[in-house]
Coordinates of C-alpha atoms in Angstrom, one line a residue:
Chain T
X10 CA -96.6 -65.5 41.2
X11 CA -96.8 -63.6 44.4
X12 CA -96.3 -60.1 45.7
X13 CA -93.5 -59.0 48.1
X14 CA -90.7 -56.5 48.3
X15 CA -87.9 -58.7 47.0
X16 CA -85.8 -58.0 50.1
X17 CA -84.7 -61.6 50.6
X18 CA -83.0 -61.7 47.2
X19 CA -81.5 -58.3 47.6
X20 CA -80.1 -59.2 51.0
X21 CA -78.5 -62.4 49.6
X22 CA -77.0 -60.6 46.7
X23 CA -75.7 -57.8 49.0
X24 CA -74.0 -60.4 51.2
X25 CA -72.5 -62.2 48.2
X26 CA -71.1 -58.9 46.9
X27 CA -69.5 -58.1 50.3
X28 CA -68.0 -61.6 50.4
X29 CA -66.6 -61.3 46.9
X30 CA -65.2 -57.8 47.7
X31 CA -63.6 -59.1 50.9
X32 CA -62.0 -61.9 49.1
X33 CA -60.5 -59.6 46.4
X34 CA -59.2 -57.2 49.0
X35 CA -57.7 -60.0 51.1
X36 CA -56.0 -61.4 48.0
X37 CA -54.6 -58.0 47.3
X38 CA -53.3 -57.8 50.8
X39 CA -51.7 -61.3 50.5
X40 CA -50.0 -60.0 47.2
X41 CA -48.7 -56.9 49.1
X42 CA -47.3 -59.1 51.9
X43 CA -45.6 -61.3 49.3
X44 CA -44.1 -58.3 47.5
X45 CA -42.5 -57.3 50.8
X46 CA -41.4 -60.8 51.5
X47 CA -40.0 -61.1 48.0
X48 CA -38.1 -57.9 48.3
X49 CA -36.3 -59.1 51.4
X50 CA -35.7 -62.7 50.3
X51 CA -32.9 -63.8 48.1
X52 CA -29.2 -64.6 48.0
X53 CA -28.5 -61.3 49.7
X54 CA -30.9 -61.3 52.6
X55 CA -32.4 -58.0 53.6
X56 CA -34.4 -57.4 56.7
X57 CA -37.9 -55.9 56.4
X58 CA -36.5 -52.7 57.9
X59 CA -33.9 -52.6 55.2
X60 CA -36.7 -52.9 52.6
X61 CA -38.7 -50.2 54.3
X62 CA -35.7 -47.9 54.5
X63 CA -35.0 -48.3 50.8
X64 CA -38.6 -47.8 49.9
X65 CA -38.8 -44.6 52.0
X66 CA -35.7 -43.2 50.2
X67 CA -32.9 -44.1 52.6
X68 CA -31.0 -47.3 53.0
X69 CA -27.6 -48.4 51.6
X70 CA -26.6 -48.1 48.0
X71 CA -26.2 -51.9 47.7
X72 CA -29.7 -52.5 49.2
X73 CA -31.1 -49.9 46.7
X74 CA -29.4 -51.6 43.8
X75 CA -30.6 -55.1 44.9
X76 CA -34.2 -53.9 45.4
X77 CA -34.6 -51.5 42.4
X78 CA -32.5 -53.2 39.8
X79 CA -32.9 -56.9 40.6
X80 CA -35.8 -57.7 42.9
X81 CA -38.5 -55.2 41.9
X82 CA -38.5 -55.9 38.2
X83 CA -38.4 -59.6 39.0
X84 CA -41.4 -59.3 41.4
X85 CA -43.4 -57.2 39.1
X86 CA -42.6 -59.5 36.2
X87 CA -43.7 -62.5 38.2
X88 CA -47.0 -60.7 39.1
X89 CA -47.6 -59.6 35.5
X90 CA -46.7 -63.0 34.1
X91 CA -48.9 -64.9 36.6
X92 CA -51.8 -62.5 36.0
X93 CA -51.4 -62.7 32.2
X94 CA -51.2 -66.5 32.1
X95 CA -54.1 -67.0 34.5
X96 CA -56.5 -64.5 33.1
X97 CA -55.8 -65.8 29.6
X98 CA -56.4 -69.3 30.9
X99 CA -59.7 -68.3 32.4
X100 CA -60.8 -66.7 29.2
X101 CA -59.7 -69.6 27.0
X102 CA -61.4 -72.1 29.3
X103 CA -64.6 -70.1 28.7
X104 CA -64.3 -69.6 25.0
X105 CA -63.4 -73.2 24.2
X106 CA -65.8 -74.4 26.8
X107 CA -63.2 -76.8 28.2
X108 CA -62.0 -76.9 31.8
X109 CA -58.6 -78.2 30.7
X110 CA -58.0 -75.2 28.4
X111 CA -55.1 -72.8 29.0
X112 CA -53.1 -70.4 26.8
X113 CA -51.0 -73.4 25.8
X114 CA -53.9 -75.5 24.7
X115 CA -54.0 -73.3 21.6
X116 CA -50.4 -74.2 20.8
X117 CA -48.8 -71.0 22.1
X118 CA -46.0 -72.5 24.2
X119 CA -45.0 -74.9 21.3
X120 CA -45.0 -72.0 18.9
X121 CA -42.9 -69.7 21.2
X122 CA -40.5 -72.6 21.9
X123 CA -40.1 -73.1 18.2
X124 CA -39.6 -69.4 17.7
X125 CA -36.8 -69.4 20.4
X126 CA -35.2 -72.5 18.9
X127 CA -35.4 -70.9 15.4
X128 CA -33.6 -67.8 16.6
X129 CA -31.0 -69.9 18.4
X130 CA -30.3 -72.6 15.8
X131 CA -31.1 -70.9 12.5
X132 CA -30.3 -67.2 13.3
X133 CA -27.4 -68.2 15.6
X134 CA -28.7 -65.9 18.3
X135 CA -27.1 -68.0 21.1
X136 CA -23.6 -68.6 20.1
X137 CA -20.9 -69.3 22.7
X138 CA -21.4 -65.9 24.2
X139 CA -25.0 -66.6 25.2
X140 CA -24.3 -70.0 26.6
X141 CA -21.8 -68.5 29.1
X142 CA -23.6 -65.2 29.5
X143 CA -20.6 -63.1 28.3
X144 CA -19.2 -62.0 25.0
X145 CA -20.2 -60.0 22.0
X146 CA -23.6 -61.4 21.6
X147 CA -25.0 -59.8 24.7
X148 CA -27.9 -58.2 22.9
X149 CA -28.9 -61.3 21.0
X150 CA -31.3 -62.7 23.6
X151 CA -33.7 -60.0 22.3
X152 CA -33.7 -61.7 19.0
X153 CA -34.7 -64.9 20.8
X154 CA -37.5 -63.1 22.6
X155 CA -38.7 -61.4 19.5
X156 CA -38.7 -64.6 17.5
X157 CA -40.5 -66.4 20.3
X158 CA -43.1 -63.7 20.4
X159 CA -43.5 -63.5 16.6
X160 CA -44.1 -67.3 16.4
X161 CA -46.6 -67.0 19.3
X162 CA -48.4 -64.3 17.3
X163 CA -48.3 -66.4 14.2
X164 CA -49.8 -69.3 16.1
X165 CA -52.6 -67.0 17.4
X166 CA -53.2 -65.7 13.8
X167 CA -53.3 -69.2 12.4
X168 CA -55.8 -70.2 15.1
X169 CA -57.9 -67.1 14.3
X170 CA -57.7 -67.8 10.6
X171 CA -58.7 -71.4 11.1
X172 CA -61.6 -70.3 13.3
X173 CA -62.7 -67.7 10.7
X174 CA -62.6 -70.3 8.0
X175 CA -64.4 -73.1 9.7
X176 CA -66.4 -71.2 12.4
X177 CA -65.2 -70.2 15.9
X178 CA -66.6 -73.2 17.7
X179 CA -64.9 -74.7 20.8
X180 CA -64.2 -77.9 18.8
X181 CA -62.5 -76.1 16.0
X182 CA -60.3 -74.0 18.4
X183 CA -59.2 -77.1 20.3
X184 CA -58.5 -79.0 17.1
X185 CA -56.5 -76.1 15.6
X186 CA -54.6 -75.9 18.9
X187 CA -53.7 -79.6 18.8
X188 CA -52.6 -79.4 15.2
X189 CA -50.5 -76.4 15.7
X190 CA -48.9 -77.8 18.9
X191 CA -47.9 -80.9 17.1
X192 CA -46.6 -79.0 14.1
X193 CA -44.5 -76.6 16.1
X194 CA -43.2 -79.4 18.4
X195 CA -42.1 -81.3 15.3
X196 CA -40.3 -78.2 14.1
X197 CA -38.6 -77.7 17.4
X198 CA -37.5 -81.4 17.4
X199 CA -36.0 -81.0 13.9
X200 CA -34.1 -77.9 15.0
X201 CA -32.8 -79.6 18.1
X202 CA -31.7 -82.5 15.9
X203 CA -29.6 -80.4 13.6
X204 CA -28.3 -78.1 16.4
X205 CA -24.9 -78.1 18.0
X206 CA -24.5 -79.0 21.7
X207 CA -24.2 -75.4 22.7
X208 CA -27.4 -74.4 20.7
X209 CA -29.2 -77.4 22.1
X210 CA -28.3 -76.3 25.7
X211 CA -29.5 -72.8 24.9
X212 CA -32.9 -74.1 23.5
X213 CA -33.5 -76.2 26.5
X214 CA -32.4 -73.5 28.9
X215 CA -34.8 -71.0 27.2
X216 CA -37.7 -73.4 27.6
X217 CA -37.3 -73.4 31.4
X218 CA -39.6 -70.5 32.5
X219 CA -37.4 -68.3 34.5
X220 CA -38.1 -64.9 36.1
X221 CA -34.3 -64.2 36.4
X222 CA -34.7 -62.8 32.9
X223 CA -36.8 -59.9 34.2
X224 CA -35.8 -56.3 33.5
X225 CA -37.6 -53.0 33.8
X226 CA -38.0 -52.8 30.0
X227 CA -39.7 -56.2 29.9
X228 CA -42.0 -55.3 32.9
X229 CA -43.0 -52.1 31.2
X230 CA -43.9 -53.8 27.9
X231 CA -45.8 -56.5 29.9
X232 CA -48.0 -54.0 31.7
X233 CA -48.6 -52.0 28.5
X234 CA -50.1 -55.2 27.0
X235 CA -51.7 -56.6 30.1
X236 CA -53.6 -53.6 31.4
X237 CA -55.7 -53.0 28.2
X238 CA -56.2 -56.7 27.9
X239 CA -57.6 -57.0 31.4
X240 CA -59.9 -54.1 30.7
X241 CA -61.1 -55.8 27.5
X242 CA -61.8 -59.0 29.4
X243 CA -63.6 -57.3 32.3
X244 CA -65.7 -55.2 30.0
X245 CA -66.7 -58.3 28.1
X246 CA -67.2 -60.4 31.3
X247 CA -71.0 -60.2 31.0
X248 CA -70.8 -61.5 27.4
X249 CA -68.5 -64.3 28.6
X250 CA -71.2 -65.3 31.2
X251 CA -73.7 -65.4 28.3
X252 CA -71.3 -67.6 26.4
X253 CA -71.2 -70.0 29.3
X254 CA -74.9 -70.5 28.9
X255 CA -74.3 -71.8 25.4
X256 CA -73.9 -70.2 22.0
X257 CA -77.5 -70.2 21.1
X258 CA -78.6 -68.5 24.3
X259 CA -75.7 -66.0 24.0
X260 CA -76.9 -65.2 20.4
X261 CA -80.5 -64.8 21.5
X262 CA -79.2 -62.3 24.1
X263 CA -77.6 -60.2 21.4
X264 CA -73.9 -61.4 21.8
X265 CA -71.9 -61.7 18.5
X266 CA -70.6 -65.0 19.6
X267 CA -68.0 -65.6 16.8
X268 CA -66.5 -62.1 17.0
X269 CA -66.3 -62.3 20.8
X270 CA -64.6 -65.7 20.7
X271 CA -62.1 -64.5 18.1
X272 CA -61.1 -61.4 19.9
X273 CA -60.9 -63.2 23.2
X274 CA -58.5 -65.7 21.6
X275 CA -56.4 -62.9 20.0
X276 CA -56.1 -60.9 23.2
X277 CA -55.5 -63.9 25.5
X278 CA -52.9 -65.2 23.1
X279 CA -51.1 -61.8 23.0
X280 CA -50.9 -61.7 26.8
X281 CA -49.5 -65.2 27.0
X282 CA -47.2 -64.8 24.0
X283 CA -45.5 -61.7 25.6
X284 CA -45.1 -63.5 28.9
X285 CA -43.7 -66.7 27.3
X286 CA -41.4 -64.8 24.9
X287 CA -39.8 -62.9 27.8
X288 CA -39.6 -65.7 30.4
X289 CA -40.0 -69.0 28.7
X290 CA -42.6 -71.7 29.3
X291 CA -44.3 -71.5 32.6
X292 CA -46.6 -74.4 32.7
X293 CA -49.9 -74.9 34.6
X294 CA -50.4 -71.3 35.9
X295 CA -53.0 -70.7 33.1
X296 CA -54.7 -74.0 34.0
X297 CA -54.5 -74.2 37.8
X298 CA -55.2 -70.6 38.9
X299 CA -58.5 -70.2 37.0
X300 CA -59.8 -73.4 38.6
X301 CA -58.8 -72.5 42.1
X302 CA -60.4 -69.1 41.5
X303 CA -63.7 -70.6 40.4
X304 CA -63.7 -72.8 43.5
X305 CA -63.1 -69.8 45.7
X306 CA -65.4 -67.2 44.1
X307 CA -67.9 -69.2 41.9
X308 CA -68.5 -69.0 38.2
X309 CA -69.4 -65.4 37.5
X310 CA -66.8 -64.4 34.9
X311 CA -66.6 -60.8 36.0
X312 CA -65.5 -61.9 39.5
X313 CA -63.5 -64.9 38.1
X314 CA -61.5 -62.7 35.7
X315 CA -60.6 -60.0 38.2
X316 CA -59.8 -62.5 40.9
X317 CA -57.7 -64.7 38.6
X318 CA -55.6 -61.6 37.7
X319 CA -54.8 -61.1 41.4
X320 CA -54.4 -64.8 42.3
X321 CA -52.3 -65.4 39.2
X322 CA -49.9 -62.8 40.5
X323 CA -50.0 -64.3 44.0
X324 CA -49.4 -67.8 42.7
X325 CA -46.4 -67.0 40.4
X326 CA -44.8 -64.6 42.9
X327 CA -45.0 -67.2 45.6
X328 CA -43.6 -69.9 43.2
X329 CA -40.8 -67.5 42.3
X330 CA -40.0 -66.8 45.9
X331 CA -39.9 -70.5 46.6
X332 CA -37.7 -71.1 43.5
X333 CA -35.3 -68.5 44.9
X334 CA -35.2 -69.8 48.4
X335 CA -35.9 -73.5 48.6
X336 CA -32.3 -74.6 47.9
X337 CA -30.7 -71.1 48.2
X338 CA -28.2 -69.9 47.0
X339 CA -29.2 -72.0 44.0
X340 CA -32.1 -70.5 42.1
X341 CA -34.3 -73.0 40.2
X342 CA -36.4 -71.8 37.3
X343 CA -39.9 -71.0 38.4
X344 CA -41.3 -73.1 35.6
X345 CA -40.1 -76.2 37.4
X346 CA -41.8 -75.1 40.6
X347 CA -45.1 -74.4 38.9
X348 CA -44.9 -77.8 37.1
X349 CA -44.3 -79.5 40.4
X350 CA -47.4 -77.9 41.9
X351 CA -49.4 -78.1 38.6
X352 CA -48.9 -81.7 37.7
X353 CA -50.3 -83.2 40.9
X354 CA -53.1 -80.7 40.7
X355 CA -53.9 -81.7 37.1
X356 CA -54.1 -85.3 38.3
X357 CA -56.4 -84.3 41.1
X358 CA -58.6 -82.4 38.6
X359 CA -58.9 -85.5 36.4
X360 CA -59.7 -87.8 39.4
X361 CA -62.2 -85.3 40.7
X362 CA -63.9 -85.1 37.3
X363 CA -64.0 -88.9 37.0
X364 CA -65.5 -89.3 40.5
X365 CA -68.1 -86.6 39.7
X366 CA -69.2 -88.3 36.5
X367 CA -69.7 -91.7 38.3
Chain J
X624 CA -94.5 -56.5 16.7
X625 CA -95.4 -58.6 13.6
X626 CA -93.1 -61.4 12.4
X627 CA -93.7 -62.4 8.8
X628 CA -92.1 -65.5 7.3
X629 CA -92.0 -65.2 3.5
X630 CA -91.2 -68.1 1.2
X631 CA -88.6 -69.4 3.6
X632 CA -86.7 -72.6 2.8
X633 CA -84.0 -73.9 5.1
X634 CA -81.9 -77.0 5.2
X635 CA -79.1 -78.5 7.3
X636 CA -76.3 -79.5 4.9
X637 CA -78.1 -81.1 1.9
X638 CA -81.3 -82.1 3.7
X639 CA -84.2 -79.5 3.3
X640 CA -86.1 -79.0 6.5
X641 CA -88.5 -76.2 5.5
X642 CA -90.0 -75.7 2.0
X643 CA -91.3 -72.3 0.9
X644 CA -93.0 -71.5 4.2
X645 CA -95.3 -68.5 4.5
X646 CA -96.9 -67.4 7.7
X647 CA -97.5 -64.3 9.9
X648 CA -97.2 -64.0 13.7
X649 CA -99.4 -61.0 14.7
X650 CA -98.6 -59.2 17.9
X651 CA -100.2 -60.4 21.1
X652 CA -101.2 -64.0 20.1
X653 CA -100.3 -67.2 21.9
X654 CA -99.1 -69.4 19.0
X655 CA -98.5 -73.2 19.2
X656 CA -96.3 -74.7 16.5
X657 CA -97.4 -78.3 16.2
X658 CA -96.2 -81.2 14.1
X659 CA -94.5 -84.6 14.3
X660 CA -90.8 -85.1 15.2
X661 CA -88.6 -83.8 12.4
X662 CA -91.4 -81.7 10.9
X663 CA -89.3 -78.5 11.3
X664 CA -90.9 -76.9 14.4
X665 CA -87.6 -76.1 16.2
X666 CA -86.1 -74.9 12.9
X667 CA -89.1 -72.7 12.2
X668 CA -89.0 -70.9 15.5
X669 CA -85.2 -70.5 15.5
X670 CA -85.5 -68.7 12.2
X671 CA -87.7 -66.0 13.8
X672 CA -84.9 -64.4 15.8
X673 CA -82.0 -65.1 13.4
X674 CA -80.6 -68.0 15.3
X675 CA -80.8 -69.6 11.9
X676 CA -80.6 -67.8 8.5
X677 CA -83.0 -68.9 5.7
X678 CA -81.4 -70.4 2.6
X679 CA -84.1 -68.6 0.5
X680 CA -86.9 -66.2 1.4
X681 CA -86.9 -63.8 4.3
X682 CA -88.1 -63.4 7.9
X683 CA -89.3 -59.9 8.5
X684 CA -89.9 -58.1 11.8
X685 CA -92.2 -55.1 11.4
X686 CA -91.6 -55.2 7.6
X687 CA -87.8 -55.3 7.7
X688 CA -85.6 -58.4 7.3
X689 CA -84.2 -59.7 10.6
X690 CA -80.8 -59.7 9.0
X691 CA -81.0 -55.9 8.7
X692 CA -81.4 -55.5 12.4
X693 CA -78.5 -55.5 14.8
X694 CA -78.5 -58.7 16.9
X695 CA -78.8 -56.6 20.0
X696 CA -81.9 -54.9 18.8
X697 CA -83.5 -58.3 18.1
X698 CA -82.5 -59.5 21.5
X699 CA -84.2 -56.4 23.1
X700 CA -87.5 -57.4 21.5
X701 CA -87.4 -61.2 21.1
X702 CA -86.8 -63.6 24.0
X703 CA -85.8 -67.2 23.5
X704 CA -86.0 -70.3 25.7
X705 CA -84.2 -73.3 24.2
X706 CA -85.4 -76.8 24.7
X707 CA -82.4 -77.9 26.7
X708 CA -79.0 -76.7 28.0
X709 CA -80.0 -73.1 28.3
X710 CA -77.6 -72.2 31.2
X711 CA -74.3 -73.0 32.7
X712 CA -74.7 -75.6 35.4
X713 CA -72.3 -73.7 37.6
X714 CA -74.0 -70.3 37.4
X715 CA -76.3 -69.2 40.2
X716 CA -80.0 -68.6 39.6
X717 CA -79.5 -64.9 40.1
X718 CA -76.6 -64.6 37.6
X719 CA -78.5 -66.8 35.1
X720 CA -81.6 -64.5 35.2
X721 CA -79.5 -61.4 35.3
X722 CA -78.1 -62.4 31.9
X723 CA -81.5 -61.6 30.4
X724 CA -80.6 -57.9 30.8
X725 CA -77.7 -58.4 28.4
X726 CA -79.3 -56.8 25.4
X727 CA -80.0 -53.6 27.4
X728 CA -76.5 -53.4 28.9
X729 CA -73.4 -52.0 27.3
X730 CA -70.7 -53.3 29.7
X731 CA -72.0 -54.0 33.1
X732 CA -75.4 -54.4 34.7
X733 CA -76.6 -51.3 36.6
X734 CA -79.0 -50.8 39.5
X735 CA -82.1 -51.0 37.4
X736 CA -81.0 -54.3 35.9
X737 CA -80.4 -55.7 39.4
X738 CA -83.8 -54.3 40.5
X739 CA -85.6 -55.9 37.5
X740 CA -83.9 -59.2 38.2
X741 CA -84.8 -59.1 41.9
X742 CA -88.5 -58.3 40.9
X743 CA -88.8 -61.2 38.5
X744 CA -87.2 -63.6 41.0
X745 CA -89.9 -62.5 43.4
X746 CA -92.7 -62.8 40.8
X747 CA -91.6 -66.3 40.0
X748 CA -91.2 -67.3 43.7
X749 CA -87.6 -68.2 43.2
X750 CA -86.2 -66.2 46.1
X751 CA -85.2 -69.3 48.1
X752 CA -83.1 -70.4 45.1
X753 CA -81.4 -67.1 44.4
X754 CA -77.8 -68.3 45.1
X755 CA -78.4 -72.0 44.1
X756 CA -76.5 -73.3 41.1
X757 CA -78.8 -74.0 38.1
X758 CA -77.2 -77.5 37.8
X759 CA -78.8 -78.3 41.2
X760 CA -82.3 -77.4 40.2
X761 CA -85.2 -79.7 39.3
X762 CA -86.5 -79.6 35.7
X763 CA -89.5 -77.4 36.7
X764 CA -87.4 -74.9 38.6
X765 CA -84.9 -74.7 35.8
X766 CA -87.6 -74.0 33.2
X767 CA -89.0 -71.3 35.5
X768 CA -85.5 -69.7 35.7
X769 CA -85.1 -69.8 31.9
X770 CA -88.5 -68.2 31.3
X771 CA -87.7 -65.6 34.0
X772 CA -84.5 -64.8 32.1
X773 CA -86.3 -64.4 28.8
X774 CA -88.9 -62.2 30.4
X775 CA -86.4 -59.9 32.2
X776 CA -85.2 -59.2 28.6
X777 CA -88.6 -57.3 28.4
X778 CA -89.4 -58.8 25.0
X779 CA -92.4 -58.1 22.8
X780 CA -92.1 -61.7 21.5
X781 CA -91.3 -64.8 23.6
X782 CA -90.2 -67.9 21.7
X783 CA -89.9 -71.3 23.5
X784 CA -88.8 -74.6 22.1
X785 CA -90.8 -77.4 23.7
X786 CA -91.0 -75.8 27.1
X787 CA -92.9 -78.6 28.7
X788 CA -91.1 -81.6 27.2
X789 CA -89.1 -82.6 30.2
X790 CA -91.6 -81.7 32.9
X791 CA -94.2 -83.7 34.9
X792 CA -97.9 -83.0 34.4
X793 CA -98.3 -80.4 37.2
X794 CA -95.2 -78.5 36.0
X795 CA -96.4 -78.6 32.4
X796 CA -99.6 -77.0 33.5
X797 CA -97.7 -74.5 35.7
X798 CA -95.5 -73.4 32.8
X799 CA -98.3 -73.1 30.3
X800 CA -100.4 -71.1 32.8
X801 CA -97.4 -68.8 33.2
X802 CA -97.1 -68.4 29.5
X803 CA -100.8 -67.6 29.1
X804 CA -100.4 -64.9 31.7
X805 CA -97.5 -63.5 29.8
X806 CA -99.5 -63.4 26.6
X807 CA -102.4 -61.6 28.3
X808 CA -99.9 -58.8 29.1
X809 CA -99.5 -58.3 25.3
X810 CA -96.4 -60.3 24.8
X811 CA -96.6 -62.6 21.7
X812 CA -95.8 -66.2 22.8
X813 CA -94.7 -68.7 20.2
X814 CA -94.1 -72.3 21.4
X815 CA -93.1 -75.4 19.6
X816 CA -95.0 -78.1 21.4
X817 CA -95.9 -81.8 21.2
X818 CA -98.8 -81.9 23.7
X819 CA -101.9 -81.1 21.7
X820 CA -104.2 -80.8 24.8
X821 CA -101.9 -78.3 26.5
X822 CA -101.7 -76.4 23.3
X823 CA -105.5 -76.4 22.9
X824 CA -106.1 -75.4 26.4
X825 CA -103.7 -72.4 26.5
X826 CA -102.8 -71.3 23.0
X827 CA -105.2 -69.4 20.7
X828 CA -103.4 -69.7 17.4
X829 CA -102.0 -72.9 15.8
X830 CA -99.5 -73.6 13.1
X831 CA -99.5 -77.2 11.8
X832 CA -96.2 -78.3 10.2
X833 CA -95.5 -81.6 8.4
X834 CA -92.3 -82.4 6.5
X835 CA -91.3 -78.8 6.5
X836 CA -94.6 -77.4 5.0
X837 CA -97.5 -75.7 6.7
X838 CA -100.7 -77.7 6.3
X839 CA -102.9 -75.3 8.3
X840 CA -102.7 -72.1 10.4
X841 CA -105.4 -70.4 12.4
X842 CA -107.5 -70.5 15.5
X843 CA -108.7 -73.6 17.4
X844 CA -110.7 -74.7 14.4
X845 CA -107.6 -75.9 12.5
X846 CA -107.1 -78.5 15.2
X847 CA -109.6 -80.7 13.4
X848 CA -109.7 -84.5 13.4
X849 CA -109.0 -84.4 9.7
X850 CA -106.0 -82.1 10.0
X851 CA -104.5 -84.1 12.8
X852 CA -104.9 -87.3 10.8
X853 CA -103.0 -85.7 8.0
X854 CA -100.4 -84.4 10.4
X855 CA -99.6 -87.6 12.4
X856 CA -101.2 -90.5 10.4
X857 CA -103.1 -91.3 13.5
X858 CA -106.9 -91.4 14.0
X859 CA -108.0 -89.0 16.7
X860 CA -111.2 -87.8 18.2
X861 CA -111.9 -84.2 19.3
X862 CA -114.1 -84.3 22.4
X863 CA -115.7 -81.6 24.4
X864 CA -115.6 -81.6 28.2
X865 CA -117.1 -78.6 30.0
X866 CA -116.6 -76.4 27.0
X867 CA -113.0 -77.3 26.5
X868 CA -111.8 -79.4 23.5
X869 CA -109.5 -82.4 24.0
X870 CA -107.8 -84.6 21.6
X871 CA -108.0 -88.4 22.1
X872 CA -105.9 -90.7 20.0
X873 CA -107.9 -93.7 18.9
X874 CA -105.7 -96.7 19.5
X875 CA -106.8 -99.4 17.2

């Protein structure tokens, strides 16, 4: 042990803090640029000056309609969905201590898909009207959304119940996730088997994650759920760091490990369930973005969680803009774009892991 | 702070590991818990800060059962260093040590928490490793980091599970010296340890465990040839070199 003034450490920590802050502010700036880009891109191309005019209160009525009724809700929904999926993924990777974890590891996507299929096939929510987008069943998509959300919630409650019964260990959570995924997928297959062609088309169409379903109502609900969830995660970030050191160390540091794990699963599931119920299955965001975030900012959960909220928004907004423009005027569902990016990345992740362990 | 173990029994599934154990850890001592593999040393020390809950009997801190204290309160007073895997390999040394402030923090670490972490990093000569990942450290460095984390908790009692088991000789001595210094500051140190000579050199109280029962507890005198024979079924000789006792196994 020696004497000194500790300035070397303080200087290093100060520099790290500045680096992290710079990174977060730059990411926010990128997000802002993407928002502007997203507002101008689309089947009706608006110039940046058109966008600025509309935002400052002038501009043509058509431009206003396009921006405020179509593009803004879609952009905000993409940001909220990306943020929700990626922050949930980051949290779930921590609590199940598995780098391949995501909201969907716990069976959420399978449960929501089952919920949607249940509404379409059993409750008849699709009907011919839904398939063609016209007719008397215009309000029925809400039943599909509600059912998808309820089954997402049921899945989260089953996971939680299982964890309370057998102990909230990472292994139990992963196993419960696998069981529930398998169960709900079988249910969906059964429903697809007994469905009509129209219903089958509706079920499959629902499963493509698509931001075209965005409305102001949905965006509002998403933010009402997402903002307190982010606060909960960030306030518990220091406890998540303790959890990363192992359950025993976390307990010795005063963390109520089981309670933290349960609440983290519940809140993360809720965020992901809302996003999935509204927009369908958007794969890989919850897996890929937390990993990229950790590569960029390190493994301190406070920084990871805040950054993954921003980067999740950036990632899904970018993917949505690509999905709207890559073969315009055709808009492809954003879930397909994220899967195209996510699948190779997933492979890269596995190869990297294998190389590291050699 | 006094920790009393009263008629404690504990088992994993059906196998009993500790049987009706009674002992007292008075404040300020340097305790070595000694015994063969599987004798219940690690179990014993993990009962002291409620990492494990006794099947029967109680563990009391200052006269009150540990189960009646909030976990956070215990963490403010009892530090723990596990035998292995005590940190995330991807966390920096600074973030790992800062975790020790967890019991004193509601949501986020404040200025004084950073200051205390910076100070202990300096005291442990770890400045050059501040932003290194713990997965990149040597065994000796990692053990120093874990002890630093437990000390930044500002505990009254520090519990360590075989802190020298994965270290070379010089690092074993370094860690034990460090713990001795900690105990001279009034912090009770309790270590589960295999190395009898290190224990004899640095600890001043000894607890001998065999098959989940205490066969002796007390000062250096309980480390007798007779007790050690009973403990390990091995003949040993206690020799004196320059006023310091050493244990020599007699290999026949």
